[in-house]
Amino acid sequence: MFPPAITLAQPPAQYQPFPHLPYVSLDVPHTGYGLAQQLCQERKAQGRLLWVDATANIDRVNTAEKIQTLVAKIKSVGFNTVVFDVKPILGETLYPSQFAPKLTEWVRPWATYKLPSDFDPLKVMSAECRKQGLSLIIAFNAFSEGHREFPKRGLAVQKPEWQTVLYETTVAVEGNVLGEKLQISTDTSKLPKLTPESYAVALDKDGKLTALFEGVALTALAPKPSDGGAFLVAVGGSEASWLRSKKLGEALRPTVTPRFVKLGDMPQRQIPLITNPHHPDVRKRLLDILAEVAGGYDIEGVIFDDRLRYATLNADFSDLARQDFEKALGKPVESWPEDIFRWETAWPDVSRRWPVPGPLYEKWLTFRAQTLKSFVADASKTVKAIKPQLSFATYVGSNYPDYPDLGANWAAEDLQAGLHFLSDDYRATGWAGITDFVVTGCYYKVPTLRDALALGRNIGDTVEAAGQFSNRAVGDASFVYAGILLEHYKGRPEELKRTLQAACATTQGIMCFDLSHDIEPLWPIFQEAFKVSAPAPHTVPGLLTELRRRRAEKKATGKPEPPVILYRGTSGTGF
């Protein structure tokens, strides 16, 4: 006799944001989790944002006719929101501002683009978006007032006291600073040209002198260092005279001391000239610019681009930052900056390796994140005091573990996840609940988890994984839109279709960056995907209020959230 048949439960139907596009297999139920997902699907709301970068698109927005044509095209293919960047990282603005010089020229190796000084593209963009029924969100690069390729332009160049201050190191041997004239080397073939004035010594792994060389002899003999040892080479000058006084058996280990330097004085640095978030004039100017745009133009909201952050982990170490930190601590820092962290220096090449946390390291990370959260709160209040209906948003990279180094905690203030830095104090610095929506740069080429498995790649490097985590990190505190990088889809139209499915299934919409990324061949795909119109969640009256009401009710039940899946994404994605 056979046992009774077993009836298997049917798997849940997979939500496909665009049923008319090719079907994609997604990670159900994780991909569709959350109240924001449910609510936006109920109301058939979906963000469809196209980002228009300021400098990359000057030639597309430098006349009224071009903007009219552009906005009509954006509308015709089904986007519902334009994100228009008016304050690029240079710090100059596309519109006439009382608080910033106007950008009138953008020079590239292949062309020079002009923006007439008497033309206001924001005024025309506002009028055309209103005419076409598009939401217009204005983008600003917050803490950036200069560009590496334009060393004489930018307010942070004119006002160097605005620049962020980095914690660097000076390496010296008995007070002689390592640099061009005094070098430690493990490969004599890479040394500069040595002369009879030059002098060198061999050091063992403990820094003791084991051999002495005239500089030209070192070049001719090309000896190898002992195991774990190196050569200390003085090219000439006082350094060579000092080194000649040393005797065999003496110990010459380098010492490392802190050095504080403005970002603009670094010989090699990142492209944006990041300013100091602790400088009151920097903060006030940004708030003045927000107020100027919110009050002077017909727009639906504002968004800060990714420069709403510190430059790097070793910023900001200015006197202002120290004062603010000590005020927050309620006591002086006894050993600055070593109580925060010290740089581990390798021997024998004396390269800087990694930070070694000090006793105040965790408090420092929390302090920086709270500093930025307070600015986000001030910015939101500034905008909404002028027009309460305006949306306030932030753009960030999707790899959340990058952001403690940068001070930007874009998650909900109650996020629970297995991340070492996510203490109760740090968790409370999350700013998602201050925003109306968050855009995360899910800038991966592979659309779904299943696609990655089929290709033998890391599933964390997918749009689906990044969107899924972004949605859980924000945790229904506001809406989330997944950002994609259009340059990834040149000649890959089918992958774009799959990516649109993955992005809009994991979050409440999509942001496409950027108009300048050879978008023309992609217009038909957007038109096909967006043929059924939908309002953006941030434009639906009362929708965010309803989301937060449902969230509060759910939280009041005390029912725990399911674990947040941590995917191993790629550091720097979306920066």
Coordinates of C-alpha atoms in Angstrom, one line a residue:
M1 CA 0.0 0.0 0.0
F2 CA 1.4 3.4 -1.0
P3 CA 1.6 6.3 1.5
P4 CA -0.8 9.2 0.9
A5 CA 0.3 11.7 -1.6
I6 CA 2.1 14.8 -0.3
T7 CA 0.8 18.1 -1.5
L8 CA 3.5 20.7 -1.8
A9 CA 2.8 24.3 -1.2
Q10 CA 3.1 26.5 -4.3
P11 CA 6.0 28.9 -4.1
P12 CA 5.0 32.5 -3.8
A13 CA 4.5 34.3 -7.1
Q14 CA 7.5 36.3 -8.1
Y15 CA 6.8 40.0 -8.4
Q16 CA 8.0 41.4 -11.7
P17 CA 8.0 45.2 -11.8
F18 CA 7.8 45.1 -15.6
P19 CA 5.7 42.1 -16.7
H20 CA 6.1 43.0 -20.4
L21 CA 9.9 42.7 -20.1
P22 CA 11.7 39.3 -20.0
Y23 CA 11.1 37.4 -16.8
V24 CA 13.9 37.3 -14.2
S25 CA 14.3 34.8 -11.3
L26 CA 14.7 36.7 -8.1
D27 CA 15.4 35.8 -4.4
V28 CA 11.9 35.6 -3.0
P29 CA 11.0 36.5 -0.3
H30 CA 14.0 38.6 0.6
T31 CA 13.8 40.8 -2.5
G32 CA 10.3 41.9 -1.8
Y33 CA 10.5 42.3 1.9
G34 CA 9.3 45.4 3.7
L35 CA 6.4 47.7 4.2
A36 CA 7.7 50.2 1.6
Q37 CA 7.7 47.4 -1.0
Q38 CA 4.2 46.4 -0.1
L39 CA 2.8 49.9 0.0
C40 CA 4.3 51.0 -3.3
Q41 CA 3.1 47.9 -5.1
E42 CA -0.4 48.4 -3.6
R43 CA -0.4 52.1 -4.9
K44 CA 1.4 51.2 -8.1
A45 CA 4.0 53.9 -7.3
Q46 CA 7.6 53.6 -8.7
G47 CA 10.4 56.0 -8.8
R48 CA 11.9 56.5 -12.3
L49 CA 14.7 59.0 -12.0
L50 CA 17.1 60.2 -14.6
W51 CA 20.2 62.0 -13.3
V52 CA 21.5 64.9 -15.3
D53 CA 25.1 65.7 -14.1
A54 CA 26.1 69.3 -14.3
T55 CA 29.5 69.3 -16.0
A56 CA 29.0 66.2 -18.1
N57 CA 25.9 67.6 -19.7
I58 CA 26.6 71.3 -20.1
D59 CA 26.3 71.1 -23.9
R60 CA 22.8 69.6 -23.4
V61 CA 21.4 72.3 -21.1
N62 CA 23.1 75.5 -22.3
T63 CA 20.1 76.8 -24.3
A64 CA 16.4 76.9 -23.6
E65 CA 15.7 75.0 -26.8
K66 CA 18.0 72.1 -25.8
I67 CA 16.3 71.8 -22.4
Q68 CA 12.8 71.9 -23.9
T69 CA 13.8 69.1 -26.3
L70 CA 15.5 67.1 -23.6
V71 CA 12.7 67.3 -21.1
A72 CA 10.2 66.3 -23.7
K73 CA 12.2 63.3 -24.6
I74 CA 12.6 62.2 -20.9
K75 CA 8.9 62.5 -20.5
S76 CA 8.1 60.6 -23.7
V77 CA 10.0 57.5 -22.6
G78 CA 8.3 57.3 -19.2
F79 CA 10.6 58.7 -16.6
N80 CA 8.7 60.5 -13.9
T81 CA 11.6 62.4 -12.2
V82 CA 14.6 64.5 -13.3
V83 CA 17.5 64.9 -11.0
F84 CA 19.3 68.0 -12.1
D85 CA 22.8 68.7 -10.7
V86 CA 23.3 72.4 -10.2
K87 CA 26.3 72.4 -7.8
P88 CA 29.0 70.1 -9.1
I89 CA 32.1 69.2 -7.1
L90 CA 33.9 72.3 -8.4
G91 CA 31.5 74.3 -6.2
E92 CA 30.4 76.7 -8.9
T93 CA 26.7 76.7 -9.7
L94 CA 24.7 76.4 -13.0
Y95 CA 22.3 79.0 -11.9
P96 CA 23.1 82.6 -10.7
S97 CA 23.7 82.4 -7.0
Q98 CA 24.4 84.9 -4.3
F99 CA 26.7 82.4 -2.6
A100 CA 28.7 80.9 -5.4
P101 CA 30.3 81.8 -8.7
K102 CA 28.5 80.8 -11.8
L103 CA 29.9 78.0 -13.9
T104 CA 30.3 79.3 -17.4
E105 CA 33.0 77.1 -18.9
W106 CA 34.0 73.5 -18.6
V107 CA 37.3 72.6 -20.3
R108 CA 38.0 69.0 -21.3
P109 CA 40.9 67.7 -23.4
W110 CA 38.6 67.1 -26.3
A111 CA 36.4 70.2 -26.1
T112 CA 35.5 73.3 -24.2
Y113 CA 31.8 73.7 -23.2
K114 CA 30.2 77.0 -22.6
L115 CA 27.3 78.1 -20.4
P116 CA 26.2 81.7 -21.1
S117 CA 26.7 83.9 -18.1
D118 CA 23.2 85.4 -18.6
F119 CA 21.4 82.1 -19.0
D120 CA 19.7 80.2 -16.1
P121 CA 19.2 76.6 -17.0
L122 CA 17.5 75.8 -13.7
K123 CA 14.8 78.3 -14.4
V124 CA 14.1 76.7 -17.8
M125 CA 14.4 73.2 -16.5
S126 CA 11.9 74.0 -13.8
A127 CA 9.4 75.4 -16.2
E128 CA 9.8 72.5 -18.7
C129 CA 9.5 69.8 -16.0
R130 CA 6.3 71.5 -14.7
K131 CA 5.0 71.7 -18.3
Q132 CA 5.7 68.0 -18.9
G133 CA 4.4 66.9 -15.4
L134 CA 7.8 65.7 -14.3
S135 CA 9.1 65.8 -10.7
L136 CA 12.3 67.9 -10.5
I137 CA 14.8 67.2 -7.8
I138 CA 17.8 69.5 -7.6
A139 CA 21.2 67.9 -6.7
F140 CA 24.1 69.5 -4.8
N141 CA 27.6 68.2 -4.0
A142 CA 27.7 69.2 -0.4
F143 CA 31.2 69.2 1.1
S144 CA 33.1 69.8 -2.2
E145 CA 34.4 73.2 -3.3
G146 CA 37.1 72.4 -5.8
H147 CA 38.3 70.0 -8.5
R148 CA 41.8 68.4 -8.8
E149 CA 41.9 69.2 -12.5
F150 CA 41.2 72.9 -12.0
P151 CA 43.7 73.8 -9.3
K152 CA 42.9 77.6 -9.4
R153 CA 39.1 77.4 -9.2
G154 CA 36.8 76.7 -6.3
L155 CA 36.1 78.5 -3.0
A156 CA 38.1 76.0 -1.1
V157 CA 41.1 77.1 -3.1
Q158 CA 40.4 80.8 -2.3
K159 CA 39.6 79.9 1.3
P160 CA 42.1 77.2 2.2
E161 CA 40.9 77.3 5.8
W162 CA 37.7 75.6 4.5
Q163 CA 39.6 72.5 3.3
T164 CA 39.4 69.3 5.3
V165 CA 42.6 68.5 7.3
L166 CA 44.1 65.0 6.9
Y167 CA 46.0 63.1 9.6
E168 CA 49.2 62.1 7.7
T169 CA 52.6 60.9 9.1
T170 CA 56.2 62.0 8.9
V171 CA 58.8 59.3 9.1
A172 CA 62.3 60.4 10.3
V173 CA 65.5 58.9 11.5
E174 CA 67.1 60.9 14.3
G175 CA 65.2 64.0 13.1
N176 CA 66.1 63.5 9.4
V177 CA 62.9 63.3 7.5
L178 CA 62.6 60.6 4.8
G179 CA 61.9 62.0 1.4
E180 CA 63.9 62.8 -1.8
K181 CA 67.2 63.3 0.0
L182 CA 66.9 60.4 2.5
Q183 CA 65.3 57.2 1.5
I184 CA 64.9 53.6 2.7
S185 CA 65.0 51.1 0.0
T186 CA 65.0 47.3 -0.4
D187 CA 65.8 47.6 -4.2
T188 CA 68.9 49.6 -5.1
S189 CA 67.9 49.6 -8.8
K190 CA 65.0 51.9 -8.0
L191 CA 67.1 54.6 -6.2
P192 CA 67.7 58.0 -7.8
K193 CA 71.1 58.7 -9.4
L194 CA 73.8 58.7 -6.7
T195 CA 76.9 60.8 -6.7
P196 CA 80.2 60.8 -4.8
E197 CA 78.5 63.0 -2.2
S198 CA 75.9 60.2 -1.5
Y199 CA 76.2 57.7 1.3
A200 CA 74.4 54.6 2.4
V201 CA 74.2 52.1 5.1
A202 CA 72.8 48.6 5.3
L203 CA 70.3 47.9 8.1
D204 CA 69.3 44.5 9.4
K205 CA 65.8 43.5 10.5
D206 CA 66.4 45.2 13.9
G207 CA 67.7 48.5 12.3
K208 CA 71.3 47.9 13.2
L209 CA 74.1 49.0 10.8
T210 CA 75.8 46.1 9.2
A211 CA 77.6 47.7 6.3
L212 CA 78.7 51.2 5.0
F213 CA 78.7 52.3 1.4
E214 CA 79.8 55.2 -0.7
G215 CA 76.8 56.1 -2.8
V216 CA 78.5 55.2 -6.2
A217 CA 79.7 52.0 -4.7
L218 CA 76.2 51.0 -3.7
T219 CA 75.0 51.6 -7.3
A220 CA 77.9 49.6 -8.8
L221 CA 77.7 46.7 -6.4
A222 CA 73.9 46.5 -6.3
P223 CA 73.9 44.4 -3.1
K224 CA 70.8 42.7 -1.8
P225 CA 69.5 43.6 1.7
S226 CA 69.7 41.0 4.5
D227 CA 66.5 39.1 5.3
G228 CA 64.1 41.7 6.7
G229 CA 66.7 44.5 6.2
A230 CA 67.0 47.5 4.0
F231 CA 69.4 50.3 2.9
L232 CA 69.2 53.8 4.3
V233 CA 70.5 56.1 1.5
A234 CA 71.3 59.8 1.8
V235 CA 71.5 61.4 -1.7
G236 CA 73.6 64.3 -0.5
G237 CA 73.6 67.5 1.7
S238 CA 73.3 67.5 5.4
E239 CA 71.6 64.1 5.4
A240 CA 74.7 62.5 3.8
S241 CA 77.0 64.2 6.4
W242 CA 74.9 63.0 9.2
L243 CA 74.8 59.4 7.9
R244 CA 78.6 59.3 7.5
S245 CA 78.9 59.9 11.2
K246 CA 77.2 56.6 12.0
K247 CA 79.1 53.5 13.1
L248 CA 78.6 49.8 12.5
G249 CA 76.4 48.3 15.1
E250 CA 74.4 51.5 15.8
A251 CA 70.6 51.2 15.6
L252 CA 68.7 53.5 13.2
R253 CA 65.0 52.7 13.4
P254 CA 62.6 55.3 11.9
T255 CA 60.1 57.1 14.1
V256 CA 56.6 58.0 12.9
T257 CA 55.0 61.3 14.1
P258 CA 51.6 62.7 13.2
R259 CA 51.4 65.4 10.5
F260 CA 48.3 67.5 9.7
V261 CA 47.9 68.8 6.2
K262 CA 45.1 70.4 4.2
L263 CA 43.7 68.2 1.5
G264 CA 44.7 70.7 -1.2
D265 CA 48.4 70.5 -0.1
M266 CA 48.6 66.8 -0.8
P267 CA 50.6 66.0 -3.9
Q268 CA 48.2 63.1 -4.7
R269 CA 44.6 63.4 -3.8
Q270 CA 41.1 62.5 -4.7
I271 CA 39.3 64.5 -7.4
P272 CA 36.9 66.6 -5.2
L273 CA 38.4 69.2 -2.9
I274 CA 36.5 68.2 0.2
T275 CA 35.7 70.8 2.8
N276 CA 35.6 70.6 6.6
P277 CA 32.1 69.7 7.9
H278 CA 33.0 71.3 11.2
H279 CA 33.7 74.7 9.7
P280 CA 30.6 76.9 10.5
D281 CA 31.1 79.0 7.3
V282 CA 31.1 75.9 5.2
R283 CA 27.9 74.6 6.7
K284 CA 26.1 78.0 6.6
R285 CA 26.9 78.5 3.0
L286 CA 25.5 75.2 2.0
L287 CA 22.3 75.9 3.9
D288 CA 22.1 79.3 2.3
I289 CA 22.4 77.7 -1.2
L290 CA 19.6 75.2 -0.3
A291 CA 17.4 78.0 0.9
E292 CA 18.1 80.1 -2.2
V293 CA 17.1 77.2 -4.6
A294 CA 14.1 76.1 -2.5
G295 CA 12.7 79.6 -2.3
G296 CA 13.6 80.8 -5.7
Y297 CA 12.5 77.9 -8.0
D298 CA 9.5 75.7 -8.6
I299 CA 10.9 72.3 -7.7
E300 CA 9.8 69.2 -6.0
G301 CA 12.8 68.6 -3.8
V302 CA 16.6 68.5 -3.3
I303 CA 19.2 65.7 -3.0
F304 CA 22.7 65.7 -1.8
D305 CA 25.2 63.7 -3.9
D306 CA 27.8 61.4 -2.4
R307 CA 30.1 64.3 -1.2
L308 CA 27.9 64.5 1.9
R309 CA 30.7 62.9 3.8
Y310 CA 34.2 63.2 5.2
A311 CA 37.1 62.8 2.7
T312 CA 38.4 59.6 4.2
L313 CA 39.0 57.9 7.5
N314 CA 41.9 60.2 8.3
A315 CA 39.8 63.3 8.0
D316 CA 38.9 65.6 9.5
F317 CA 41.6 66.3 12.1
S318 CA 41.4 70.0 12.2
D319 CA 41.4 72.1 15.4
L320 CA 37.7 72.6 14.8
A321 CA 37.0 68.9 14.7
R322 CA 39.1 68.4 17.8
Q323 CA 37.2 71.1 19.7
D324 CA 33.9 69.6 18.7
F325 CA 35.0 66.1 19.6
E326 CA 36.2 67.2 23.0
K327 CA 33.0 69.0 23.6
A328 CA 31.0 65.9 22.8
L329 CA 33.3 63.8 25.1
G330 CA 33.1 66.4 27.9
K331 CA 36.9 66.2 28.4
P332 CA 40.1 66.8 26.5
V333 CA 41.7 64.1 24.4
E334 CA 45.0 63.3 26.2
S335 CA 46.9 62.0 23.2
W336 CA 45.8 63.5 19.8
P337 CA 45.4 61.8 17.4
E338 CA 46.8 58.5 18.8
D339 CA 43.8 58.1 21.1
I340 CA 41.7 57.9 18.0
F341 CA 44.1 55.7 16.0
R342 CA 47.7 55.5 15.0
W343 CA 49.0 54.5 11.6
E344 CA 50.8 51.1 11.5
T345 CA 54.0 51.5 9.6
A346 CA 55.7 48.5 7.9
W347 CA 59.4 47.7 8.1
P348 CA 61.6 47.8 6.2
D349 CA 59.8 49.9 3.5
V350 CA 58.2 52.2 6.1
S351 CA 55.0 52.2 4.1
R352 CA 51.8 53.2 5.9
R353 CA 49.6 50.1 6.2
W354 CA 46.5 50.4 8.3
P355 CA 45.1 52.3 11.3
V356 CA 45.4 50.8 14.7
P357 CA 42.4 51.8 16.8
G358 CA 43.0 53.8 20.0
P359 CA 40.7 53.9 23.1
L360 CA 38.5 56.6 21.5
Y361 CA 38.2 55.1 18.0
E362 CA 34.6 53.9 18.3
K363 CA 33.5 57.2 19.9
W364 CA 35.2 59.0 17.1
L365 CA 33.4 57.1 14.4
T366 CA 30.1 57.8 16.2
F367 CA 30.9 61.5 16.6
R368 CA 31.6 62.0 12.9
A369 CA 28.5 60.2 11.9
Q370 CA 26.5 62.3 14.4
T371 CA 28.1 65.4 13.0
L372 CA 26.8 64.6 9.5
K373 CA 23.4 63.5 10.8
S374 CA 23.0 66.9 12.5
F375 CA 23.8 68.6 9.2
V376 CA 21.3 66.5 7.3
A377 CA 18.7 67.5 9.9
D378 CA 19.6 71.1 9.5
A379 CA 19.4 70.9 5.8
S380 CA 16.0 69.2 5.8
K381 CA 14.7 71.8 8.2
T382 CA 16.0 74.6 6.0
V383 CA 14.2 73.3 2.9
K384 CA 11.0 72.4 4.6
A385 CA 10.7 75.6 6.5
I386 CA 10.5 77.3 3.1
K387 CA 8.2 74.8 1.4
P388 CA 7.0 71.9 3.7
Q389 CA 6.0 69.8 0.7
L390 CA 9.5 69.6 -0.8
S391 CA 11.3 66.3 -0.7
F392 CA 14.7 66.0 0.9
A393 CA 16.9 63.1 -0.2
T394 CA 20.5 61.8 -0.2
Y395 CA 22.5 59.8 -2.6
V396 CA 25.1 57.3 -1.3
G397 CA 27.1 54.3 -2.5
S398 CA 25.4 50.9 -1.8
N399 CA 28.3 49.3 0.0
Y400 CA 27.3 50.3 3.5
P401 CA 30.4 48.9 5.3
D402 CA 32.5 51.6 3.5
Y403 CA 30.7 54.4 5.2
P404 CA 32.0 54.4 8.8
D405 CA 35.3 55.5 7.3
L406 CA 33.4 58.4 5.7
G407 CA 31.1 59.3 8.5
A408 CA 27.9 58.9 6.5
N409 CA 25.4 56.6 8.2
W410 CA 22.6 56.5 5.7
A411 CA 20.7 53.6 7.3
A412 CA 17.7 53.7 9.6
E413 CA 18.6 54.4 13.2
D414 CA 17.4 51.0 14.4
L415 CA 19.2 48.8 11.8
Q416 CA 20.2 45.5 13.2
A417 CA 22.9 43.7 11.2
G418 CA 26.0 41.7 12.0
L419 CA 28.5 44.5 11.4
H420 CA 31.3 45.2 13.8
F421 CA 30.9 49.0 13.9
L422 CA 27.1 48.9 14.4
S423 CA 27.0 49.6 18.1
D424 CA 23.9 51.1 19.8
D425 CA 25.5 54.5 19.7
Y426 CA 26.6 54.3 16.1
R427 CA 23.2 52.8 15.0
A428 CA 21.5 55.9 16.4
T429 CA 23.3 58.2 14.0
G430 CA 21.4 56.8 11.0
W431 CA 19.8 59.5 9.0
A432 CA 17.3 57.6 6.7
G433 CA 14.4 58.7 8.8
I434 CA 15.2 62.4 8.2
T435 CA 15.0 61.9 4.4
D436 CA 12.0 61.4 2.1
F437 CA 14.0 59.0 0.0
V438 CA 17.5 57.6 -0.3
V439 CA 19.2 56.6 -3.6
T440 CA 21.9 54.0 -3.4
G441 CA 24.4 53.5 -6.2
C442 CA 24.0 49.8 -7.0
Y443 CA 26.5 50.1 -9.8
Y444 CA 27.1 46.5 -10.7
K445 CA 27.1 45.0 -14.2
V446 CA 25.4 41.7 -13.2
P447 CA 21.6 42.1 -12.6
T448 CA 20.6 39.2 -10.3
L449 CA 21.9 36.7 -7.8
R450 CA 21.1 33.8 -10.2
D451 CA 23.0 35.6 -13.0
A452 CA 26.1 35.8 -10.8
L453 CA 25.8 32.1 -9.9
A454 CA 25.5 31.1 -13.5
L455 CA 28.6 33.2 -14.3
G456 CA 30.6 31.9 -11.3
R457 CA 30.8 35.4 -9.8
N458 CA 30.3 36.8 -6.4
I459 CA 26.6 37.2 -5.8
G460 CA 27.2 40.3 -3.7
D461 CA 28.4 42.1 -6.9
T462 CA 24.9 42.3 -8.3
V463 CA 22.2 44.9 -8.6
E464 CA 19.8 42.6 -6.8
A465 CA 22.0 42.1 -3.8
A466 CA 22.8 45.8 -3.5
G467 CA 19.2 46.8 -3.9
Q468 CA 18.0 44.2 -1.4
F469 CA 20.5 45.3 1.3
S470 CA 19.7 49.0 0.6
N471 CA 16.0 48.3 1.2
R472 CA 16.7 46.5 4.4
A473 CA 19.2 49.1 5.7
V474 CA 16.8 51.9 5.2
G475 CA 14.2 49.7 6.8
D476 CA 11.0 51.5 5.8
A477 CA 12.2 54.7 7.4
S478 CA 11.9 56.3 4.0
F479 CA 11.7 55.2 0.3
V480 CA 14.7 53.7 -1.5
Y481 CA 15.6 53.8 -5.1
A482 CA 18.4 51.7 -6.6
G483 CA 20.8 53.6 -8.8
I484 CA 22.3 52.0 -11.9
L485 CA 25.2 53.1 -14.1
L486 CA 24.2 53.5 -17.7
E487 CA 27.7 53.1 -19.1
H488 CA 27.5 49.4 -18.0
Y489 CA 24.8 48.8 -20.7
K490 CA 26.4 50.1 -23.8
G491 CA 25.7 47.3 -26.4
R492 CA 24.0 45.2 -23.7
P493 CA 20.3 46.1 -24.0
E494 CA 19.0 42.8 -22.6
E495 CA 21.1 43.2 -19.5
L496 CA 19.6 46.6 -19.0
K497 CA 16.1 45.1 -19.1
R498 CA 17.1 42.5 -16.5
T499 CA 18.7 45.2 -14.4
L500 CA 15.5 47.3 -14.4
Q501 CA 13.6 44.3 -13.2
A502 CA 16.1 43.6 -10.4
A503 CA 16.4 47.2 -9.3
C504 CA 12.7 47.9 -9.1
A505 CA 11.9 44.5 -7.5
T506 CA 14.3 45.1 -4.6
T507 CA 13.5 48.8 -4.0
Q508 CA 10.8 51.3 -4.7
G509 CA 12.3 52.6 -7.9
I510 CA 15.3 53.2 -10.0
M511 CA 17.8 56.1 -10.6
C512 CA 19.7 56.0 -13.9
F513 CA 23.1 57.7 -13.9
D514 CA 23.7 59.5 -16.2
L515 CA 22.2 61.2 -19.2
S516 CA 25.7 61.7 -20.6
H517 CA 26.4 57.9 -20.7
D518 CA 25.5 57.4 -24.4
I519 CA 21.8 57.1 -23.5
E520 CA 20.5 57.5 -27.1
P521 CA 20.5 53.7 -27.9
L522 CA 18.8 53.0 -24.5
W523 CA 15.8 55.3 -24.9
P524 CA 13.7 52.6 -26.6
I525 CA 14.3 50.2 -23.7
F526 CA 13.1 52.8 -21.2
Q527 CA 10.1 53.5 -23.3
E528 CA 9.3 49.8 -23.4
A529 CA 9.8 49.3 -19.7
F530 CA 8.0 52.4 -18.6
K531 CA 5.0 52.1 -21.0
V532 CA 2.6 51.9 -18.1
S533 CA 2.9 55.2 -16.2
A534 CA 3.5 55.3 -12.5
P535 CA 3.9 58.1 -10.0
A536 CA 7.2 58.3 -8.0
P537 CA 6.5 57.4 -4.3
H538 CA 8.0 60.7 -3.1
T539 CA 5.4 62.6 -5.1
V540 CA 2.3 60.8 -3.8
P541 CA 0.7 62.9 -1.1
G542 CA 0.6 61.2 2.2
L543 CA 2.4 58.0 1.1
L544 CA 5.5 58.5 3.2
T545 CA 3.3 59.4 6.2
E546 CA 1.4 56.2 5.7
L547 CA 4.6 54.2 5.4
R548 CA 5.9 55.6 8.7
R549 CA 2.5 55.0 10.4
R550 CA 2.6 51.3 9.4
R551 CA 6.2 51.1 10.5
A552 CA 5.4 52.5 13.9
E553 CA 2.5 50.1 14.3
K554 CA 4.7 47.1 13.3
K555 CA 7.5 48.1 15.7
A556 CA 5.0 48.5 18.5
T557 CA 4.1 44.8 18.3
G558 CA 7.7 43.9 19.3
K559 CA 8.0 41.3 16.6
P560 CA 11.6 41.1 15.5
E561 CA 12.6 41.7 11.9
P562 CA 14.1 38.7 10.0
P563 CA 18.0 38.8 9.8
V564 CA 19.5 41.2 7.3
I565 CA 21.5 39.3 4.7
L566 CA 25.0 40.7 4.4
Y567 CA 26.4 40.3 0.9
R568 CA 30.1 40.9 0.1
G569 CA 29.9 43.8 -2.3
T570 CA 32.8 45.7 -3.8
S571 CA 34.2 48.5 -1.7
G572 CA 33.8 51.9 -3.4
T573 CA 30.7 50.9 -5.4
G574 CA 28.6 54.0 -6.1
F575 CA 31.2 56.6 -4.9

